[in-house]
Coordinates of C-alpha atoms and ligand atoms in Angstrom, one line a residue:
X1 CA 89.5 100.0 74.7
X2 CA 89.4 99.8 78.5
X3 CA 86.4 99.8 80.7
X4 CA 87.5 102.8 82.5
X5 CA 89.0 104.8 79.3
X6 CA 85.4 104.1 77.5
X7 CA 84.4 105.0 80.7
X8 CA 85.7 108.5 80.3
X9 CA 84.8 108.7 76.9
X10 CA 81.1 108.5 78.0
X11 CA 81.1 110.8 80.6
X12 CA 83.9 113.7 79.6
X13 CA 81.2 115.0 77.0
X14 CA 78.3 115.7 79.2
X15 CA 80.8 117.5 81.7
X16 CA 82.6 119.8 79.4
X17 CA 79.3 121.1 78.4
X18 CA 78.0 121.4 81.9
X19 CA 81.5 123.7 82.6
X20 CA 80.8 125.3 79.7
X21 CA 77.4 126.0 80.6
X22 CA 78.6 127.3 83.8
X23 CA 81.2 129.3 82.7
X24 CA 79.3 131.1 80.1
X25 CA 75.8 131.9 82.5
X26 CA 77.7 132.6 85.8
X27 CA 81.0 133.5 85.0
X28 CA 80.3 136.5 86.5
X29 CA 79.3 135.3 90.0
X30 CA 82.3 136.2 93.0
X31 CA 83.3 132.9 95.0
X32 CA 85.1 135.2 97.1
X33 CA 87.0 138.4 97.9
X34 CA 90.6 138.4 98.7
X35 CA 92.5 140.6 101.4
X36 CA 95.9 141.7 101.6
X37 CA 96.3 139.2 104.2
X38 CA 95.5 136.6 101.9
X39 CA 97.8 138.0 99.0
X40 CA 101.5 138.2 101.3
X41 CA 99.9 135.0 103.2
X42 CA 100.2 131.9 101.0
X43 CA 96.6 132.2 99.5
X44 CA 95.1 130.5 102.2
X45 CA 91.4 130.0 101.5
X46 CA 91.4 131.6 98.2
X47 CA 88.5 130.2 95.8
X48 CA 90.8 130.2 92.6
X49 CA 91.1 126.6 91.5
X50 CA 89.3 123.8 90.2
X51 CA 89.6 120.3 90.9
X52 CA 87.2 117.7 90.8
X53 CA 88.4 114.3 92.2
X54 CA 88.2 115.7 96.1
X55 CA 87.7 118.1 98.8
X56 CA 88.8 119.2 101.8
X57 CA 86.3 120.6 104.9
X58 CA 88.8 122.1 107.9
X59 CA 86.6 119.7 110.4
X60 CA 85.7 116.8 108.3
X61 CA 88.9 116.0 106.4
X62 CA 89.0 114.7 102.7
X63 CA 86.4 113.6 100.5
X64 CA 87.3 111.7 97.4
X65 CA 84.6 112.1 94.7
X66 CA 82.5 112.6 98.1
X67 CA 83.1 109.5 100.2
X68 CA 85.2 109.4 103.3
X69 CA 88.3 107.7 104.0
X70 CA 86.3 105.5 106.5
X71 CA 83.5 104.9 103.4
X72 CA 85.8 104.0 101.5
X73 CA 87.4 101.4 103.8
X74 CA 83.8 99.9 103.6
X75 CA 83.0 100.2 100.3
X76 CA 86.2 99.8 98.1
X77 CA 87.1 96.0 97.2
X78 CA 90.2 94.9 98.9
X79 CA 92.8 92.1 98.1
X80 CA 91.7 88.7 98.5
X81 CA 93.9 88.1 101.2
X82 CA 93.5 91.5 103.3
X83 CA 90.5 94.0 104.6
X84 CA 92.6 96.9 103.5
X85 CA 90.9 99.0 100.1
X86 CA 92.9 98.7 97.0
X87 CA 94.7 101.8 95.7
X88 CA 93.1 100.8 91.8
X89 CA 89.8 101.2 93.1
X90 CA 90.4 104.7 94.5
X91 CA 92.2 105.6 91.1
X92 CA 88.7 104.4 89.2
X93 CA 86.9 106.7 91.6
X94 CA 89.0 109.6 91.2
X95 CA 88.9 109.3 87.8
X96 CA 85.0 108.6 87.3
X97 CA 83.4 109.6 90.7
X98 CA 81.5 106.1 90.7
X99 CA 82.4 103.4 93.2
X100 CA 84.5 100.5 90.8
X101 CA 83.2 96.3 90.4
X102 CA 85.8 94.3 90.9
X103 CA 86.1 94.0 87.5
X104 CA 86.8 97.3 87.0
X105 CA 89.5 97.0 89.4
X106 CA 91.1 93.8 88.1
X107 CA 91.3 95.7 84.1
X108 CA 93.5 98.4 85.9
X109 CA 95.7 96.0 88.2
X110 CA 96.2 94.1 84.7
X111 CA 96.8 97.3 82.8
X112 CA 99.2 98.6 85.0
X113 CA 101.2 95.3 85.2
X114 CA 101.2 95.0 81.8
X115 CA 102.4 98.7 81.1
X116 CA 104.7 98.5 84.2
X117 CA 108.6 98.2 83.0
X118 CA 110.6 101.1 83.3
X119 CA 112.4 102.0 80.4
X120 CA 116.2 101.0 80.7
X121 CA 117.4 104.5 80.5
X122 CA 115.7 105.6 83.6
X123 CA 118.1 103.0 85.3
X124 CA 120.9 104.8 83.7
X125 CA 120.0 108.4 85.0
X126 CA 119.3 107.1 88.6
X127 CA 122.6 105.4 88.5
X128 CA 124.3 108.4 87.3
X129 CA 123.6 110.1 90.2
X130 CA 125.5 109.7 93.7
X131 CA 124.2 107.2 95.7
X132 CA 123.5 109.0 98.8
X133 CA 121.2 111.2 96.3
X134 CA 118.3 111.9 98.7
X135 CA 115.9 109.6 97.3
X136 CA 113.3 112.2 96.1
X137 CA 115.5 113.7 93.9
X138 CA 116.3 110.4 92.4
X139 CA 112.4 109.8 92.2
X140 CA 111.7 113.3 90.3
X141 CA 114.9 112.4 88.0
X142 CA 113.6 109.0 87.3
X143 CA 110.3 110.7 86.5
X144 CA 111.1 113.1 84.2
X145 CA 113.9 110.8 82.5
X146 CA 110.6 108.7 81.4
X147 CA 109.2 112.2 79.0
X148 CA 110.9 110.4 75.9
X149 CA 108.2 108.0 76.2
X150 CA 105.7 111.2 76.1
X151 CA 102.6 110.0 73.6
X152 CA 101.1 113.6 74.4
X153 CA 104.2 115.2 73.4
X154 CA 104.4 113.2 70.0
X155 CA 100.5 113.9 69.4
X156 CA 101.1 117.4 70.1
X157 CA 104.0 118.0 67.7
X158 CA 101.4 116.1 65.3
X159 CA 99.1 118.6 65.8
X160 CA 96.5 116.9 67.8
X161 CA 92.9 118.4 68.1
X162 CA 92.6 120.4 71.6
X163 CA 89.2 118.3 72.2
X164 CA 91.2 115.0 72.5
X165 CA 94.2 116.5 74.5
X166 CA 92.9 114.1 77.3
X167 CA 93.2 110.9 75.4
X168 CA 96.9 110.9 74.7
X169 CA 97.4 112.5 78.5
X170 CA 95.1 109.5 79.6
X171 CA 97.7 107.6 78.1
X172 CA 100.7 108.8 79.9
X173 CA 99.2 108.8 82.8
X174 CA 98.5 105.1 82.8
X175 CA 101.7 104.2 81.8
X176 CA 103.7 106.3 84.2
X177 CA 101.8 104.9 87.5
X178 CA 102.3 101.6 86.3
X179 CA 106.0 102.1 86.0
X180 CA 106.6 104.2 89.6
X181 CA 106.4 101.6 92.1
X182 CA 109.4 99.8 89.4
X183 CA 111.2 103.2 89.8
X184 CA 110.6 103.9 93.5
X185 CA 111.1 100.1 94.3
X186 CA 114.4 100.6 92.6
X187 CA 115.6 103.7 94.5
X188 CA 114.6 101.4 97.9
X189 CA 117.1 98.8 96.5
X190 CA 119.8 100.9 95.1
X191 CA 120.2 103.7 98.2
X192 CA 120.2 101.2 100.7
X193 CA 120.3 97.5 99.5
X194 CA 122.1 96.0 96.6
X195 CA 120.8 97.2 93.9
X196 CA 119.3 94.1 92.6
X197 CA 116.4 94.5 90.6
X198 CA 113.3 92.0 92.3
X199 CA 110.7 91.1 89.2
X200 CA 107.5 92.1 89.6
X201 CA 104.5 89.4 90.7
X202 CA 102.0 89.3 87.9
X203 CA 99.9 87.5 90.9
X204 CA 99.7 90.7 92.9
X205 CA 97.7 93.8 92.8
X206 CA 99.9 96.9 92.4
X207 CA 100.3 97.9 96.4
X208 CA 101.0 94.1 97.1
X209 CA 103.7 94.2 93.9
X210 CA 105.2 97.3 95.1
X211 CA 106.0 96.0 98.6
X212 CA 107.1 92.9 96.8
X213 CA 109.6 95.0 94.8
X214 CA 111.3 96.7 97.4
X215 CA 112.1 93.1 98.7
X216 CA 109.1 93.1 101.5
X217 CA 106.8 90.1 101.0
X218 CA 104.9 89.9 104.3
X219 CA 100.8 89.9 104.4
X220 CA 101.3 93.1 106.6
X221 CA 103.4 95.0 104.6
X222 CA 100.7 94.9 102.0
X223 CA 98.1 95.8 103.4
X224 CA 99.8 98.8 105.0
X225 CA 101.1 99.6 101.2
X226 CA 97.4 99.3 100.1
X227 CA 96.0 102.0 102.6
X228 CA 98.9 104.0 102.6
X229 CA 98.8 104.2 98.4
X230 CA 94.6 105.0 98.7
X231 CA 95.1 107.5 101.9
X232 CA 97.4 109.9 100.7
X233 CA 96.3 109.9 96.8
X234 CA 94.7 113.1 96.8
X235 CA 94.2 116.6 99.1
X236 CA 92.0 118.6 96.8
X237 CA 94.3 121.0 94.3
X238 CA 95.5 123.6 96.5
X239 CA 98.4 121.7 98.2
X240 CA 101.8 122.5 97.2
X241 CA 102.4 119.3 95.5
X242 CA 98.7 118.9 93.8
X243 CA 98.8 122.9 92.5
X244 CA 101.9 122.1 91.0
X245 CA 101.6 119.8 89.0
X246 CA 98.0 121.8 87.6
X247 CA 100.3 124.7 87.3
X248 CA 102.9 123.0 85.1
X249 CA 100.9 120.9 83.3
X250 CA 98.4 124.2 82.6
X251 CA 101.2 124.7 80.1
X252 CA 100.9 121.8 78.1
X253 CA 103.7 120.1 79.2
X254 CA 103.6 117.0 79.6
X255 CA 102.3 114.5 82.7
X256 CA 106.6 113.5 83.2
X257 CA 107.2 117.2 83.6
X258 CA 104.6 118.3 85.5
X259 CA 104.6 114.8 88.0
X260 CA 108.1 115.5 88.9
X261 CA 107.6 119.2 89.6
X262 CA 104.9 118.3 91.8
X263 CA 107.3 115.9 93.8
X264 CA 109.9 118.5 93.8
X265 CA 106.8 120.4 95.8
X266 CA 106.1 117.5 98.1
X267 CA 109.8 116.9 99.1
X268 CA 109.4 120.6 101.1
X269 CA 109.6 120.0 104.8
X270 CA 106.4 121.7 105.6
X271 CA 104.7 119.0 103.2
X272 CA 105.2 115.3 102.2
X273 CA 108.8 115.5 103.7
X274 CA 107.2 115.7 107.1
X275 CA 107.0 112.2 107.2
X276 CA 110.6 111.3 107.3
X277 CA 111.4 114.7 109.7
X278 CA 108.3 113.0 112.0
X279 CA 110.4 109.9 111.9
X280 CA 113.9 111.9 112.9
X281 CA 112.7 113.8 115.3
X282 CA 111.1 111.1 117.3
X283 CA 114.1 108.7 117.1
X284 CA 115.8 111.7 118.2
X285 CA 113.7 112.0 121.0
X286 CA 114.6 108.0 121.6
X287 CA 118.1 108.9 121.9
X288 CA 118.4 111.9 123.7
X289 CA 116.1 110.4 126.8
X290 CA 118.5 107.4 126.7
X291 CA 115.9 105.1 124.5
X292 CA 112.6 103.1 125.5
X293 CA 109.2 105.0 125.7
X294 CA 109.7 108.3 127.8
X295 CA 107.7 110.2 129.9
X296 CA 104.8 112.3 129.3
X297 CA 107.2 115.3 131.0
X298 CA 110.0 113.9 129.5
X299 CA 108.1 114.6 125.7
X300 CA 106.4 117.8 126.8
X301 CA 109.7 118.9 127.9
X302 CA 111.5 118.1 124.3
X303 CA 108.1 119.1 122.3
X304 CA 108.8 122.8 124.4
X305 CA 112.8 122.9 123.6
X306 CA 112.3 122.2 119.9
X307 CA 109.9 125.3 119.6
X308 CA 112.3 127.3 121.9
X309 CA 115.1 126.5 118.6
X310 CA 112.7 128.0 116.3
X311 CA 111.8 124.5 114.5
X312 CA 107.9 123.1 113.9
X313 CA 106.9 120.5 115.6
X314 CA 106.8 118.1 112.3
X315 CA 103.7 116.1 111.8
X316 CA 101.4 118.8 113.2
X317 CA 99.5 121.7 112.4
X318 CA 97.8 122.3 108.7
X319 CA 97.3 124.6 106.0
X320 CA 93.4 124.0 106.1
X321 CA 92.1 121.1 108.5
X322 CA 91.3 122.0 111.9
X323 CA 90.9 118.8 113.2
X324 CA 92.8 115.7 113.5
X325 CA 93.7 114.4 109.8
X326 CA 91.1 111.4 109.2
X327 CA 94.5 110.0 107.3
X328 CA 96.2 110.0 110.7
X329 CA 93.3 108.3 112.3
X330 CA 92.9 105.5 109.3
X331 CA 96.7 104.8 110.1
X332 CA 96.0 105.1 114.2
X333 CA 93.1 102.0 113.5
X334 CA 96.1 100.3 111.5
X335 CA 98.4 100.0 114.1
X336 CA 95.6 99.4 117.3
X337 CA 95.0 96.6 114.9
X338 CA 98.1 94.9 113.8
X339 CA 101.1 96.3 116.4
X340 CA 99.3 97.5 119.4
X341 CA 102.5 96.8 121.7
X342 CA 104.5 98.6 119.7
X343 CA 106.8 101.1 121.6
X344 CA 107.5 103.9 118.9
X345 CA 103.5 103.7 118.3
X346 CA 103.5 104.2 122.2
X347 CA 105.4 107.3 121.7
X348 CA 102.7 108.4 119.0
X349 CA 99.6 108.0 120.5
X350 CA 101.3 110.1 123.9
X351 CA 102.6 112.9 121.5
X352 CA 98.8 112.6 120.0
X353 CA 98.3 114.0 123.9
X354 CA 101.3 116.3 124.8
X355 CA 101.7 117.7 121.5
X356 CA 98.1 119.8 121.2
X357 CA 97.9 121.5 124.5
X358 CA 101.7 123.1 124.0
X359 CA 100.7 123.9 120.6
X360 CA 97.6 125.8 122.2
X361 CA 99.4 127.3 124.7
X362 CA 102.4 128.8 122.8
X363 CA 99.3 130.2 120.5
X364 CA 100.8 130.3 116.6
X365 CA 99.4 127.2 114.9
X366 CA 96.0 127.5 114.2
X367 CA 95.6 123.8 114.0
X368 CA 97.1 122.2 116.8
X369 CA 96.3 118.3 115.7
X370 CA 98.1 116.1 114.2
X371 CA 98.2 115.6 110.4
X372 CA 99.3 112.5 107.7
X373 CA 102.7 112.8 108.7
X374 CA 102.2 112.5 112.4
X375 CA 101.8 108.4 111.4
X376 CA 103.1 106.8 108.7
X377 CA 106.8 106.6 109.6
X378 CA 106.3 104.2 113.1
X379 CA 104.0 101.3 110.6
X380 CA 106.7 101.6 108.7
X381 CA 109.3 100.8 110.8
X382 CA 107.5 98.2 112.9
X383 CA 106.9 96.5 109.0
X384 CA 110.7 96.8 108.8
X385 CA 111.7 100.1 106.9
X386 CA 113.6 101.8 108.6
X387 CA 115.4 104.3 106.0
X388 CA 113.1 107.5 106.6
X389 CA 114.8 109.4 104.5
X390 CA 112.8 107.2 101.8
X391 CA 109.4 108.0 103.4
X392 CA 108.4 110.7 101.0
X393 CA 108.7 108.9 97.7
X394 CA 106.0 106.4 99.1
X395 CA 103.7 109.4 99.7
X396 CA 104.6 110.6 96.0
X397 CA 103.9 107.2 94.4
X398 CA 100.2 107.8 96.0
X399 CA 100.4 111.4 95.2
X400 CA 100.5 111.0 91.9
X401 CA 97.1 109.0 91.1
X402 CA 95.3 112.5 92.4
X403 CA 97.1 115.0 90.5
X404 CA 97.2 112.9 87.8
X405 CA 93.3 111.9 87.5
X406 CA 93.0 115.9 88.0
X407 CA 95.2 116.5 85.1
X408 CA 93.5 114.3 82.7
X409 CA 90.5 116.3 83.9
X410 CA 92.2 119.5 83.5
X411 CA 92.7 118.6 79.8
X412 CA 89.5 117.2 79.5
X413 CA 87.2 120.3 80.4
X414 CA 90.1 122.3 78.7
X415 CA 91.3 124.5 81.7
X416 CA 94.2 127.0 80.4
X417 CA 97.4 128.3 81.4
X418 CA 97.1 129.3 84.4
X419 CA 98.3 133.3 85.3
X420 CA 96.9 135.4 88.5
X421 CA 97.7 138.6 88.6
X422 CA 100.6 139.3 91.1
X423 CA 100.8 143.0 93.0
X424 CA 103.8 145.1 94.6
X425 CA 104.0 146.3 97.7
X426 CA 103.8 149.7 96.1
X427 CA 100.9 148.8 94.8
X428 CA 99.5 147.3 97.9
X429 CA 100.8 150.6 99.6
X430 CA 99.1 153.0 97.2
X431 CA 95.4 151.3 97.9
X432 CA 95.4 151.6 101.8
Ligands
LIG501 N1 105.0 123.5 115.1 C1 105.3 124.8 115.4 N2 104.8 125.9 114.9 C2 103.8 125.7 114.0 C3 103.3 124.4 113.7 C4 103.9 123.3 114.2 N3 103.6 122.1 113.9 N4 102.3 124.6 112.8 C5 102.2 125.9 112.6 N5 103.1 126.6 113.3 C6 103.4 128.0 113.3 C7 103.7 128.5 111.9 O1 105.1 128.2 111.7 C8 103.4 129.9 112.0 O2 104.5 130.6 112.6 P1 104.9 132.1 112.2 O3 103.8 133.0 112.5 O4 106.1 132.3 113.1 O5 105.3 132.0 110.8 C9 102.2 130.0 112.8 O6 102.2 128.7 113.6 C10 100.9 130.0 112.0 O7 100.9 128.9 111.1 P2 99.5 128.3 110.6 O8 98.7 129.4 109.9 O9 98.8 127.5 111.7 O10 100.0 127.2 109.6 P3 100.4 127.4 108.0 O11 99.2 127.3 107.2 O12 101.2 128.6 107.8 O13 101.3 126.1 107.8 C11 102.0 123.9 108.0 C12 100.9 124.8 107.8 C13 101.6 122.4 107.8 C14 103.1 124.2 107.1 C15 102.5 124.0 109.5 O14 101.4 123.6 110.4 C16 103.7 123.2 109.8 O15 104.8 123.7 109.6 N6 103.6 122.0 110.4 C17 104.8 121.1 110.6 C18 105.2 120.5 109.3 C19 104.3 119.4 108.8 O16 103.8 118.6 109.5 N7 103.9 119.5 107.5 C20 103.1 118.4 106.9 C21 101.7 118.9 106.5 C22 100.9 117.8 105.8 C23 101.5 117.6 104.4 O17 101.4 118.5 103.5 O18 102.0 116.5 104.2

């Protein structure tokens, strides 16, 4: 068995009892009371949910399993080559809460290469589709195509105990992040190059492989892969994409069906689609101000007209962080680093100026800085991808080592379907 799966084995026990524990000597205890504010307003800041591999303070920014993005850049092993952490080593932490050896890290880079073809009838259903398909679509088809390979599907028809749900879910889940960067590497080739397959490198660690497989072999581009894959992993369980796939999987489906819901969730534009609208919406910028880096009035003046049209200024503005994302900051240090000169960064860092103040002064966002989204799409293009319309499946290959960790946990402490109680606006009406 596998360091990390023996891993769990160890530590799953004590847990479930300490939940239980919990759950039977304070299950009475309020976390919070909710408003009818709350109720028509998207939840926001209702203590409902439990999810263990982060969390999310409004000023601080995201903890995994309590360290920092910027602890983690210190603490994480990186690629022999590179400085940047390696997404496996995150994936050990979420899944354990301890810090991973190297060896720890090398098992999983070895499992998942290992485990990493994708079926051949996952090619099929992608190439059934159009091939102007907008890539996410052809991500969550390719994902849920993969559920006839589901072991926790065949253990449950066997009748599997509900105590070792986790094992067989463990199980998927390895398999199916192994595969994605195959999958999303393919969409890459198929929407906008060839179509050719590239084999994977057994030499490379799964970020480097998964630039290597959409046809990008420089040092850069994986390195940005590794700290994009580790940054946008997880955003404690309340986000769209994160809930989810809790939700669906609450029903015992399966990790296929409930990882492609959850990327139906992130292609929204008010969540992992941001990125590519971020991208648009500065190029657009580019081209209506007759290209090069525009003024400070000429961008306060375009930042104003799009809120006159009744669009969001993409890339800002959060459900719960009040600060600037430390994810937008990790990638900021990224590009001071490696493409300081770089004239779409330019535009960036003077939106990171213009964009606040309007934001304040028009007076509806409550967070007026910018978040994930704000950054990711100008390292990209500056590393050569320009298709931004491709942005999101990158951010959903990431995604899925949080919400996946959290569902083997889910299964492990034995969570249940999940149901709150929904209310009319009679009945809202009738308690005033
Ligand atoms: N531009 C313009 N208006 C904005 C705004 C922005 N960036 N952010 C918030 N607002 C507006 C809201 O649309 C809302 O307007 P209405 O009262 O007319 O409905 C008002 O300000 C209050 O919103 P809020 O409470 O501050 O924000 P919410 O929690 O409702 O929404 C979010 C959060 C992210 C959807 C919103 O800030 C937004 O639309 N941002 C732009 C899209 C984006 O970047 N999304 C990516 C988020 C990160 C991720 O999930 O990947």
């Amino acid at each position: 068995m596998s360091l990390l799966k023996s891993k769990l084995e160890e530590i799953i026990p004590k847990f479930r009892e300490e939940v239980g524990e919990i759950r039977k000597n304070h299950g009475d205890k309020k976390l919070c009371d909710v408003t009818v504010a709350q109720a028509y307003g998207g939840m926001r800041g209702v203590k409902v949910m439990i999810t263990e591999t982060s969390a999310l303070d409004p000023d601080e920014g995201i903890r995994f399993r309590g360290f920092t993005i910027p602890e983690l850049q210190e603490k994480l092993p990186h690629a022999a080559e590179g400085e940047e952490p390696l997404p496996e080593g995150l994936f050990y932490l979420l899944m354990t809460g301890e810090l991973p050896t190297e060896e720890n890290i090398a098992e999983i880079t070895k499992e998942w290469q290992e485990r990493g073809t994708l079926p051949e009838h996952v090619y099929k259903a992608i190439d059934a589709l159009p091939k102007d398909t907008h890539p996410m679509t052809q991500f969550s088809v390719g994902i849920v195509a993969q559920q006839t390979e589901s072991i926790f599907a065949a253990e449950y028809r066997k009748g599997i105990n509900k105590m070792d749900y986790w094992k067989p879910v463990y199980e998927d889940t390895m398999n199916l992040l192994a595969r994605l960067p195959a999958l999303a590497a393919y969409i890459y080739l198929r929407s906008y190059k060839d179509g050719k397959v590239i084999p994977a490198d057994p030499t490379l660690d799964w970020g480097g492989n998964f630039a290597h497989m959409m046809g990008f072999d420089t040092k850069m581009f994986r390195e940005l892969m590794r700290i994009y894959l580790t940054i946008h992993a997880d955003h404690e369980g309340g986000n769209v994409s994160a809930h989810t796939t809790h939700l669906v999987g609450s029903t015992l489906s399966d990790v296929y069906y409930a990882l492609s819901a959850g990327m139906n969730g992130l292609a929204g534009p008010l969540h992992g689609l941001a990125n590519q609208e971020v991208l648009r919406w500065i190029m657009d910028v580019k081209d209506q101000l007759g290209g090069g880096v525009p003024t400070m009035e000429d961008l306060k003046k375009f930042v104003w007209d799009t809120l006159a049209s009744g669009n969001v200024v993409p890339g800002y503005g959060h459900a719960v962080l009040r600060k600037t994302d430390p994810r937008y900051s990790a990638q900021r240090e990224f590009a001071l680093k490696h493409m300081p000169e770089d004239e779409l960064f330019q535009v960036v860092s003077m939106l990171y100026e213009v964009v606040p103040p309007i934001l304040l002064e028009q007076g509806k966002a409550k967070n007026p800085w910018p978040n994930v989204d704000a950054h990711s799409g100008v390292l990209l293009v500056h590393n050569g991808m320009h298709e931004y319309d491709f942005y999101t499946v990158l951010f959903g290959v990431s995604r899925a080592m949080g919400v996946l960790a959290s569902t083997i946990w889910d299964r492990a402490i034995g969570l249940p379907l999940e149901r709150p109680k929904s209310l009319t606006t009679e009945y809202i009406k009738s308690i005033l």
